[in-house]
Amino acid sequence: GIQVEQSPPDLILQEGANSTLRCNFSDSVNNLQWFHQNPWGQLINLFYIPSGTKQNGRLSATTVATERYSLLYISSSQTTDSGVYFCAAVSYSGGSNYKLTFGKGTLLTVNP
Amino acid sequence: GAVVSQHPSRVICKSGTSVKIECRSLDFQATTMFWYRQFPKQSLMLMATSNEGSKATYEQGVEKDKFLINHASLTLSTLTVTSAHPEDSSFYICSASRGGRDQPQHFGDGTRLSIL
């Protein structure tokens, strides 16, 4: 199956700093999603991005499918950005079904 | 839009009890629902995929008799952990999709299950 690797595993920032999180995947994928899991366990969709670049406020994501990686940029980080960031690769599993394979996540801590 | 509600949010029960977790799509029809399991400080692992009206497809290593999944309507799927034991303690998260290859998954808030 598809392997998804994320880096770095842990990241500590001072409030206001910028950061880049990376996601590499082992095979061609049909799509890629980025999620933020807050300290209460809630998983929030950030981006659904098969290729190209998307922006949403202070966050943006770029996927280069041909080179099998995706990047998540966080600018002007805030303490509320703390949590675990997961990327998940979408692969089709027959018919109209598909599955998400998650990376191990990046634990981000933003200090005031 | 695309709200998924999961209940209960937390369950604590004795070993040997069966526990049912509900996953509802509140404002869309979920042709496909997914169940994940997450151990502390680890990633989400897909347990099974269910399509409305069909039997669930379980991932390798997941016991279908242990984790019963029912997807009886386009807005409701249930996961029943039968005869739960302490090793079943985990964070269980469901997601729902409108179906089709280009539809994202929308996640519930998860259920923290603790078996004493």
Short mmCIF file of N, CA and C in Angstrom, two decimals, chain A residues 1 9 17 24 26 36 38 42 53-54 56 60 64 69 72 77-78 88-89 92 96 98 103 109 111:
data_model
loop_
_atom_site.label_atom_id
_atom_site.label_comp_id
_atom_site.label_asym_id
_atom_site.label_seq_id
_atom_site.Cartn_x
_atom_site.Cartn_y
_atom_site.Cartn_z
N GLY A 1 0.82 -1.20 0.00
CA GLY A 1 0.00 0.00 0.00
C GLY A 1 0.85 1.25 0.00
N PRO A 9 8.71 15.44 12.77
CA PRO A 9 7.74 14.83 13.69
C PRO A 9 7.28 15.79 14.78
N ALA A 17 5.96 33.16 14.30
CA ALA A 17 6.91 32.55 13.37
C ALA A 17 6.17 31.84 12.25
N ASN A 24 5.60 13.39 2.24
CA ASN A 24 6.04 12.62 1.08
C ASN A 24 5.19 11.36 0.97
N SER A 26 4.60 7.54 -1.26
CA SER A 26 5.43 6.56 -1.95
C SER A 26 4.99 6.24 -3.37
N HIS A 36 -5.90 19.19 10.69
CA HIS A 36 -5.37 19.63 11.97
C HIS A 36 -6.18 18.93 13.05
N ASN A 38 -6.89 19.02 16.89
CA ASN A 38 -6.66 19.88 18.05
C ASN A 38 -6.46 19.03 19.31
N GLN A 42 -10.38 16.65 17.93
CA GLN A 42 -11.18 16.98 16.75
C GLN A 42 -10.29 17.11 15.53
N THR A 53 -1.59 24.83 -5.74
CA THR A 53 -1.51 25.56 -4.49
C THR A 53 -2.87 26.11 -4.11
N LYS A 54 -3.18 26.01 -2.83
CA LYS A 54 -4.40 26.60 -2.30
C LYS A 54 -4.06 27.40 -1.05
N ASN A 56 -5.76 29.50 2.45
CA ASN A 56 -6.90 29.79 3.30
C ASN A 56 -6.39 30.57 4.51
N SER A 60 -1.49 27.82 3.76
CA SER A 60 -1.52 27.48 2.34
C SER A 60 -0.90 26.11 2.16
N VAL A 64 2.85 18.75 -5.24
CA VAL A 64 3.51 18.47 -6.52
C VAL A 64 3.39 16.97 -6.73
N TYR A 69 5.07 14.86 -3.32
CA TYR A 69 5.14 15.52 -2.02
C TYR A 69 4.13 16.65 -1.95
N LEU A 72 2.72 22.09 3.64
CA LEU A 72 1.75 22.95 4.33
C LEU A 72 2.52 24.10 4.96
N SER A 77 2.29 32.22 13.01
CA SER A 77 1.64 31.21 13.83
C SER A 77 1.06 31.79 15.12
N GLN A 78 -0.03 31.16 15.58
CA GLN A 78 -0.69 31.55 16.80
C GLN A 78 -0.77 30.34 17.73
N ALA A 88 -2.91 13.04 4.51
CA ALA A 88 -3.48 11.74 4.18
C ALA A 88 -3.58 11.63 2.68
N ALA A 89 -3.07 10.53 2.16
CA ALA A 89 -3.11 10.30 0.72
C ALA A 89 -4.36 9.52 0.36
N TYR A 92 -7.67 5.01 -4.63
CA TYR A 92 -8.92 4.35 -4.96
C TYR A 92 -8.80 2.87 -4.66
N SER A 96 -16.26 2.84 -6.74
CA SER A 96 -16.22 4.27 -6.40
C SER A 96 -15.61 4.48 -5.02
N TYR A 98 -12.78 4.74 -2.03
CA TYR A 98 -11.41 5.18 -1.89
C TYR A 98 -11.05 5.12 -0.42
N GLY A 103 -0.33 9.87 7.36
CA GLY A 103 1.02 9.92 7.88
C GLY A 103 0.99 9.92 9.40
N THR A 109 3.83 22.83 18.42
CA THR A 109 3.58 23.57 19.65
C THR A 109 3.98 25.02 19.40
N ASN A 111 4.38 28.53 21.18
CA ASN A 111 4.48 29.16 22.50
C ASN A 111 4.21 30.66 22.43
#
